[in-house]
PDB file of N, CA and C in Angstrom:
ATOM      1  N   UNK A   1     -42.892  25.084 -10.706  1.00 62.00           N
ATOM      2  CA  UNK A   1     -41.654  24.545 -11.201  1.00 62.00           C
ATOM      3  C   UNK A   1     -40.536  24.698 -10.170  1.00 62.00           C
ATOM      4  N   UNK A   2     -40.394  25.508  -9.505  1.00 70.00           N
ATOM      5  CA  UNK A   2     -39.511  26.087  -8.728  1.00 70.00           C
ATOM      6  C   UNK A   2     -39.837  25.299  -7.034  1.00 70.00           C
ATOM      7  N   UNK A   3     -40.623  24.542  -6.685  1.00 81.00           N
ATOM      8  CA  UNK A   3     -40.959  23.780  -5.967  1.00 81.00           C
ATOM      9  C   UNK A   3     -40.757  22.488  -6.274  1.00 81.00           C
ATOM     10  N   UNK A   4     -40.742  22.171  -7.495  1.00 85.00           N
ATOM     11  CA  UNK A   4     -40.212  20.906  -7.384  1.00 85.00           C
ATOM     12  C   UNK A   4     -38.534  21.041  -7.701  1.00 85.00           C
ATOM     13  N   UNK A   5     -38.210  21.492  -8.180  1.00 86.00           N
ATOM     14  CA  UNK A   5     -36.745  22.185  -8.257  1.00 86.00           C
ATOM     15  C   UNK A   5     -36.367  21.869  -6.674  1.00 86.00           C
ATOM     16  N   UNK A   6     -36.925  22.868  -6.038  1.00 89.00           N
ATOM     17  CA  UNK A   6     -36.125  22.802  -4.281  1.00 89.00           C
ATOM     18  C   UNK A   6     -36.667  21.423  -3.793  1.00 89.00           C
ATOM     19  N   UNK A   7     -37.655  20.338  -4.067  1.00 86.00           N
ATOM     20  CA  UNK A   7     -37.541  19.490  -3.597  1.00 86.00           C
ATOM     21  C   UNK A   7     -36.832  17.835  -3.882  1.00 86.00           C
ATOM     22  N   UNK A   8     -36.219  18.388  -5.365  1.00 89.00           N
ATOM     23  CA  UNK A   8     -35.065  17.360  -5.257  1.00 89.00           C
ATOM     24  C   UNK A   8     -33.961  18.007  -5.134  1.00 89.00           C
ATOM     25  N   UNK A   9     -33.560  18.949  -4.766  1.00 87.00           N
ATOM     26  CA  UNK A   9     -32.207  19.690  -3.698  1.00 87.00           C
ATOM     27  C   UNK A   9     -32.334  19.371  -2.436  1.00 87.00           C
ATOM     28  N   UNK A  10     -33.546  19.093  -1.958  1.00 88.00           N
ATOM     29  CA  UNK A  10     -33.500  18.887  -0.376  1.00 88.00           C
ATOM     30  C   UNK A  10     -33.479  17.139  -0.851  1.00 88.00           C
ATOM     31  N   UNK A  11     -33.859  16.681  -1.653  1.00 87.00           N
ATOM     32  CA  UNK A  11     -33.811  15.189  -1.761  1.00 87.00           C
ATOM     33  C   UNK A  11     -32.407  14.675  -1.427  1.00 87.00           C
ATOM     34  N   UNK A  12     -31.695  15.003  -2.639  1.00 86.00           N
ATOM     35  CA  UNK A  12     -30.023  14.771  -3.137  1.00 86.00           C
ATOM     36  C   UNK A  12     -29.289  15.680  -2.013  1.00 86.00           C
ATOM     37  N   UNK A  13     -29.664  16.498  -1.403  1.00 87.00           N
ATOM     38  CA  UNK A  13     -29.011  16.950  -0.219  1.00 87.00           C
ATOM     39  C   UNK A  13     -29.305  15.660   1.353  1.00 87.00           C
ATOM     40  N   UNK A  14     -30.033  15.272   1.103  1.00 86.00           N
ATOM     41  CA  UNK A  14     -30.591  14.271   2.663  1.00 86.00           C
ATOM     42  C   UNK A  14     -30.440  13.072   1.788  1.00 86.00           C
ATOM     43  N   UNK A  15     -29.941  12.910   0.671  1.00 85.00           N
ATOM     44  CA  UNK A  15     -29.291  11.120   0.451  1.00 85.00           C
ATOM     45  C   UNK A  15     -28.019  10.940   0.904  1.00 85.00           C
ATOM     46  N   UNK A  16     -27.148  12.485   0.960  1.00 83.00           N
ATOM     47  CA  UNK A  16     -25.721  12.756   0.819  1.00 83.00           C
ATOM     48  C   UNK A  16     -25.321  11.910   2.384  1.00 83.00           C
ATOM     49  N   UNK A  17     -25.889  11.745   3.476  1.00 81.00           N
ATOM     50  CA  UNK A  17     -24.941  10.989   4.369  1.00 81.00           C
ATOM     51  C   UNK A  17     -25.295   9.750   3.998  1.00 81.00           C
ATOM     52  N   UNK A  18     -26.234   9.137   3.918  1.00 77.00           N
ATOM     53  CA  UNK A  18     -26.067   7.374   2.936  1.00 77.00           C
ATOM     54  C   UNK A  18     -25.708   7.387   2.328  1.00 77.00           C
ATOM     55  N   UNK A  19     -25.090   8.174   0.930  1.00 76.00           N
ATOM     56  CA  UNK A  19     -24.443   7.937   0.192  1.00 76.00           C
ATOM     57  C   UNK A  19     -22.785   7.997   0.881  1.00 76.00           C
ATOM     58  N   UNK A  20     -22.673   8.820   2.096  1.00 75.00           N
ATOM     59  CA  UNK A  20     -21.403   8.636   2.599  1.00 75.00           C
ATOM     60  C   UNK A  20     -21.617   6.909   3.451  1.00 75.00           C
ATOM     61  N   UNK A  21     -22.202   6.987   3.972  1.00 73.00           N
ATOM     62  CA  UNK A  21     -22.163   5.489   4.849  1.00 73.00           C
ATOM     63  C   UNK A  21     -21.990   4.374   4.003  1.00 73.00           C
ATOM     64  N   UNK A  22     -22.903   4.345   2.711  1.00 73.00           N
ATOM     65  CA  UNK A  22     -22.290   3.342   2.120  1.00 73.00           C
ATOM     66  C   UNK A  22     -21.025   2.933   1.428  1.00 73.00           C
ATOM     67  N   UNK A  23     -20.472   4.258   1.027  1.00 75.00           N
ATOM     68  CA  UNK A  23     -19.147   4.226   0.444  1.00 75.00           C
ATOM     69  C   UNK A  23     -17.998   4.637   1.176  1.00 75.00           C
ATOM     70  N   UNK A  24     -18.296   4.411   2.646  1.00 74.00           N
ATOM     71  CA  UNK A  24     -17.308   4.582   3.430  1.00 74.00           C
ATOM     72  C   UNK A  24     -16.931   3.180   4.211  1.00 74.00           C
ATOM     73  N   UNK A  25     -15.702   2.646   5.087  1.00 69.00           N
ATOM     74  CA  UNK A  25     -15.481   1.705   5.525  1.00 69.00           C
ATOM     75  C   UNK A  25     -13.803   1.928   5.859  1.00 69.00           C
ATOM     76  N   UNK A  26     -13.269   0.838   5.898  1.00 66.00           N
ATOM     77  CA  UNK A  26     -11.787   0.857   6.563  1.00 66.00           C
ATOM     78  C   UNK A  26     -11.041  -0.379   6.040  1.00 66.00           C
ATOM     79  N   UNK A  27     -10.084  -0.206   5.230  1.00 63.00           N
ATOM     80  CA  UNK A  27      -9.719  -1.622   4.468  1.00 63.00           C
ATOM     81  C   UNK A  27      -8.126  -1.553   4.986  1.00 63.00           C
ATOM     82  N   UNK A  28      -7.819  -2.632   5.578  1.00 62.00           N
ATOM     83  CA  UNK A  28      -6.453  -3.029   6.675  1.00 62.00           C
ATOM     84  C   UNK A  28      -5.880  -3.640   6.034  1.00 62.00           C
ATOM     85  N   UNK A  29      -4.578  -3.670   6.036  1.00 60.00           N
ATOM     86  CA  UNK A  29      -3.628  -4.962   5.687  1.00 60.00           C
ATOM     87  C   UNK A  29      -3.686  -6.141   6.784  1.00 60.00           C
ATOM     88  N   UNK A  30      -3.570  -7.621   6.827  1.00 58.00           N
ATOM     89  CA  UNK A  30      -3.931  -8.581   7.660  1.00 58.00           C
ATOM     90  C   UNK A  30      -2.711  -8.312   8.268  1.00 58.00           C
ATOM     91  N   UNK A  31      -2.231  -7.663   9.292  1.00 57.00           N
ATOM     92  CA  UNK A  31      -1.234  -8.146   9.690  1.00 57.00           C
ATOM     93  C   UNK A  31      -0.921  -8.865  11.217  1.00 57.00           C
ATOM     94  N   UNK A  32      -1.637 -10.053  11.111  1.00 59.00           N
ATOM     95  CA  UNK A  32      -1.952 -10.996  12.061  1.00 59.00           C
ATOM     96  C   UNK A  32      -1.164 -11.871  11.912  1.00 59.00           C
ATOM     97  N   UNK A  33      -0.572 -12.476  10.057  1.00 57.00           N
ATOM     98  CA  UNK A  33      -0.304 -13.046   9.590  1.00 57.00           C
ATOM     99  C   UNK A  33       1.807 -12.798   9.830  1.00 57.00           C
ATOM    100  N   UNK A  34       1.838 -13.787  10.547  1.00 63.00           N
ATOM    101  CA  UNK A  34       3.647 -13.871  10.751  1.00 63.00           C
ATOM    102  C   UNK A  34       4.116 -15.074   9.642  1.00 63.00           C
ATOM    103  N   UNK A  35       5.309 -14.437   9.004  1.00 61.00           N
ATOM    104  CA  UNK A  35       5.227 -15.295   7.919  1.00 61.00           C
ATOM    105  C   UNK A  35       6.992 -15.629   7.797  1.00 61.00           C
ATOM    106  N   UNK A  36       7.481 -16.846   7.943  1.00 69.00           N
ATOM    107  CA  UNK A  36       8.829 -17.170   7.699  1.00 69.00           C
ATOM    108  C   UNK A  36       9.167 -18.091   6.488  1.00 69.00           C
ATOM    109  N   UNK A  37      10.074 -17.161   5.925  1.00 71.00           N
ATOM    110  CA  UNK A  37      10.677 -17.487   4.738  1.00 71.00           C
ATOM    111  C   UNK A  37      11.925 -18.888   4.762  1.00 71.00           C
ATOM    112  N   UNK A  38      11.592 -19.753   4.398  1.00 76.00           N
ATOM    113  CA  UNK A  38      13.385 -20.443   5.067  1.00 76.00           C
ATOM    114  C   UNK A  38      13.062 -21.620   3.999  1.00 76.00           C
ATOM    115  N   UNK A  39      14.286 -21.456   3.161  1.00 77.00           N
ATOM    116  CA  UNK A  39      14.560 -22.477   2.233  1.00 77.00           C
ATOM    117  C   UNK A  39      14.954 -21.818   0.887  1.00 77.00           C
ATOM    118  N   UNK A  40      15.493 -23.331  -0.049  1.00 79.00           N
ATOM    119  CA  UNK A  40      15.531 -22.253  -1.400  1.00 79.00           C
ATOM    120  C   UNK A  40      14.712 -21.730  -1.945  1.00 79.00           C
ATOM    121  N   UNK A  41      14.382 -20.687  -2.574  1.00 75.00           N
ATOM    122  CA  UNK A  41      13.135 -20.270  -3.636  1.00 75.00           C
ATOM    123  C   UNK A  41      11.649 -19.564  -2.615  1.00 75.00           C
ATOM    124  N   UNK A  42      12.349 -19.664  -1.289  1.00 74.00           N
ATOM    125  CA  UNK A  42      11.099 -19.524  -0.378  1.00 74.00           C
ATOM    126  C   UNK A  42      10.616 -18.067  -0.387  1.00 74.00           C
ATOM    127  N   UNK A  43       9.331 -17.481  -0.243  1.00 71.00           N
ATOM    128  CA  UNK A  43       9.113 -16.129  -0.671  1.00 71.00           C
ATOM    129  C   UNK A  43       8.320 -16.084   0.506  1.00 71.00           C
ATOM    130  N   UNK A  44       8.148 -14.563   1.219  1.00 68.00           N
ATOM    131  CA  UNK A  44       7.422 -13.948   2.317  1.00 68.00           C
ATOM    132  C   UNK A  44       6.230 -12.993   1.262  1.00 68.00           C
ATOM    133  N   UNK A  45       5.495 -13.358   0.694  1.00 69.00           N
ATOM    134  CA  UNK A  45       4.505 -12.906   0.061  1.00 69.00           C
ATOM    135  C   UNK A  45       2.804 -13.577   0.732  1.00 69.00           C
ATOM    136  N   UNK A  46       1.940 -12.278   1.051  1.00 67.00           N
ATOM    137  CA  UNK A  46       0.831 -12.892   1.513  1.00 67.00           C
ATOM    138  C   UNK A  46      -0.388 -12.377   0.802  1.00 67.00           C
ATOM    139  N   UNK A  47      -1.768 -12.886   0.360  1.00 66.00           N
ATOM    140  CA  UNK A  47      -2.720 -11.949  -0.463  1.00 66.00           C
ATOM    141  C   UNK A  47      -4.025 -11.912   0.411  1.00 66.00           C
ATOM    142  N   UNK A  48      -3.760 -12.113   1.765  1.00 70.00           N
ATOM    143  CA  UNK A  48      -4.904 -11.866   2.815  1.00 70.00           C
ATOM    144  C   UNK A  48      -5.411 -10.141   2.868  1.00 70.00           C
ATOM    145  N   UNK A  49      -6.345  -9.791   2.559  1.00 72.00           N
ATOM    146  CA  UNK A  49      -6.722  -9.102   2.970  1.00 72.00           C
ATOM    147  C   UNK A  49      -8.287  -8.575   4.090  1.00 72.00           C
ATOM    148  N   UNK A  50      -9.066  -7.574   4.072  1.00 71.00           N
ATOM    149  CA  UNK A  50      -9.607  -7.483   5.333  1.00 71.00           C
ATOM    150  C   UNK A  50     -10.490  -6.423   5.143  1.00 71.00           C
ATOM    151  N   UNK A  51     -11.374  -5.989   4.848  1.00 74.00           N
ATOM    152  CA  UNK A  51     -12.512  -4.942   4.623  1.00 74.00           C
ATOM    153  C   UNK A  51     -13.327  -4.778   5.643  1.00 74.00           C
ATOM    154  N   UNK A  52     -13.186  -3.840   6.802  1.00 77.00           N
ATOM    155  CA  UNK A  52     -14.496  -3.842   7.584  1.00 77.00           C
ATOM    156  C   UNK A  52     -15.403  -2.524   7.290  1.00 77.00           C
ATOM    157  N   UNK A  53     -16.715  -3.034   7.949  1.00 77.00           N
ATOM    158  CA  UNK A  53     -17.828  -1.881   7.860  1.00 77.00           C
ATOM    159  C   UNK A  53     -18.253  -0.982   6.218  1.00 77.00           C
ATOM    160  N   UNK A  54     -18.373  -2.194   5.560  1.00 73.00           N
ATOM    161  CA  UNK A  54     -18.390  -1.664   4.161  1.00 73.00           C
ATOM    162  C   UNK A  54     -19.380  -2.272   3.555  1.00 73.00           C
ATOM    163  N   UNK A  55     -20.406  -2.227   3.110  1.00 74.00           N
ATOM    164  CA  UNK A  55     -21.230  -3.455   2.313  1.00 74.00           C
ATOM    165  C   UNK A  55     -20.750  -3.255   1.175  1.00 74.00           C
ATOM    166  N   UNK A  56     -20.408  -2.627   0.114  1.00 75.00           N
ATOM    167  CA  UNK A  56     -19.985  -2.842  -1.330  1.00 75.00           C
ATOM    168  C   UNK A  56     -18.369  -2.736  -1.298  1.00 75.00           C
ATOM    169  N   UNK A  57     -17.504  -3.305  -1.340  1.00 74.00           N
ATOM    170  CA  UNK A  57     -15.836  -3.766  -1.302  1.00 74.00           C
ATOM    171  C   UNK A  57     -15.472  -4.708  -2.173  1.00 74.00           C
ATOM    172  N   UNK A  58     -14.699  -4.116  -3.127  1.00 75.00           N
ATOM    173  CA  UNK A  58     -13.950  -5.255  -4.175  1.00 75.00           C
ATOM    174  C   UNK A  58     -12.867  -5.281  -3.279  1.00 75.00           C
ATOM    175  N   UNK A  59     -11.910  -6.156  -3.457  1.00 74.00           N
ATOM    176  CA  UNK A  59     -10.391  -6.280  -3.040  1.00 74.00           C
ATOM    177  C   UNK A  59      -9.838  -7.156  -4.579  1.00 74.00           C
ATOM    178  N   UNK A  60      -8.730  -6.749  -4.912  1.00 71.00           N
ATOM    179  CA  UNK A  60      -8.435  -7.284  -6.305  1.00 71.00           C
ATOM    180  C   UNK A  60      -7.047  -7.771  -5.606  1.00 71.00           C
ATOM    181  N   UNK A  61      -6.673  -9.391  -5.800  1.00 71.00           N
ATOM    182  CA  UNK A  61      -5.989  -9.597  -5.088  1.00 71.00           C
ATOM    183  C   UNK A  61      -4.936 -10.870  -6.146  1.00 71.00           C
ATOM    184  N   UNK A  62      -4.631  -9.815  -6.750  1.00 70.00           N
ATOM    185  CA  UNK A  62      -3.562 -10.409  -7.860  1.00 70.00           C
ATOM    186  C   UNK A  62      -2.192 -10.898  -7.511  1.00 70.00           C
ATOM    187  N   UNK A  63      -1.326 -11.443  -8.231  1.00 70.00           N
ATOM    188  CA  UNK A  63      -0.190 -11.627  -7.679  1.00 70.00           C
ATOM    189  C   UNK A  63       0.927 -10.808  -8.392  1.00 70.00           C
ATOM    190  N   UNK A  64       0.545  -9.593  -8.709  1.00 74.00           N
ATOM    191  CA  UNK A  64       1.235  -8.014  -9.209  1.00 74.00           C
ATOM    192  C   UNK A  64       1.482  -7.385  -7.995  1.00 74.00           C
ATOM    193  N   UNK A  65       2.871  -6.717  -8.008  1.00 73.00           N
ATOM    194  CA  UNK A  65       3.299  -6.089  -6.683  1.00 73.00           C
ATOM    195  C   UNK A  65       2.270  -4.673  -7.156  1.00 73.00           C
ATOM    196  N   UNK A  66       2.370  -4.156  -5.784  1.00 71.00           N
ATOM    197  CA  UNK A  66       1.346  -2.652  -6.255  1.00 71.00           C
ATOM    198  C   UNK A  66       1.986  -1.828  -4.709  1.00 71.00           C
ATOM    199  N   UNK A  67       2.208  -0.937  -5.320  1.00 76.00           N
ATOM    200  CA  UNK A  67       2.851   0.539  -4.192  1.00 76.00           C
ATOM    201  C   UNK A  67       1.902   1.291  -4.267  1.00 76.00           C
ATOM    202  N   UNK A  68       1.452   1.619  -2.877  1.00 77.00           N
ATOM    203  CA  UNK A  68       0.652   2.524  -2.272  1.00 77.00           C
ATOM    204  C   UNK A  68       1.289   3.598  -1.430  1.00 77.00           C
ATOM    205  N   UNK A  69       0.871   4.534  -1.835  1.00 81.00           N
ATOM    206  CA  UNK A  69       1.469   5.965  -1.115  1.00 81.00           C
ATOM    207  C   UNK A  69       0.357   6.909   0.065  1.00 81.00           C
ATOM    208  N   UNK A  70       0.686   7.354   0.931  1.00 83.00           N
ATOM    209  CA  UNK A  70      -0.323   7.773   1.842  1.00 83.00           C
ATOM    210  C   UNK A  70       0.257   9.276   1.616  1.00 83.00           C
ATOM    211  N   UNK A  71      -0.763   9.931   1.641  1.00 85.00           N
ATOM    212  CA  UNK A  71      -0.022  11.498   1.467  1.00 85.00           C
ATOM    213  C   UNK A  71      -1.145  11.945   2.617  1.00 85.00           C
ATOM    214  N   UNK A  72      -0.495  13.191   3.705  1.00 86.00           N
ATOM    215  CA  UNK A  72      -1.231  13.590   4.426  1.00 86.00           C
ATOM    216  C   UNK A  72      -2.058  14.933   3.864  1.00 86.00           C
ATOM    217  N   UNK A  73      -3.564  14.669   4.400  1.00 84.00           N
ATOM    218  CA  UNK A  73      -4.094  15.753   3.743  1.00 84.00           C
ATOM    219  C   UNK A  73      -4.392  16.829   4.174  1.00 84.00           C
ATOM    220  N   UNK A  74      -4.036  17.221   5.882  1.00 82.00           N
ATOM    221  CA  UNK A  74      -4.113  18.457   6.442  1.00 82.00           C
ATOM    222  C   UNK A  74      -2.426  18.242   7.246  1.00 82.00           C
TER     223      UNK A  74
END
């Protein structure tokens, strides 16, 4: 019993960096995109966004403002 015990600890221990690779990646704001506002009613609003190195990535790309905060963690 105690052998198969330690061999799904060494299992779920050696999935743990694929499970990091897949749920890791780098999601950018486009900011390639130069955008001029000029006229009445004219708005500088863009919903481009940009996901690299990720195979599973939603981007939810509504037209709701949304504030993001970066807090440093060391």
């Amino acid at each position: 019993m105690a052998s198969i015990r330690t061999a799904r600890v060494l299992a779920a221990v050696a999935a743990l960096p694929l499970a990091a690779a897949l749920f890791s990646g780098v999601a950018a704001a486009d900011n390639a995109t130069l955008q001029d506002a000029v006229g009445s009613g004219a708005s500088n609003r863009s919903n481009a966004a940009q996901v690299d190195s990720s195979a599973f990535t939603t981007v939810q790309q509504g037209t709701e403002n949304v504030a993001v905060y970066f807090t440093p963690l060391w």
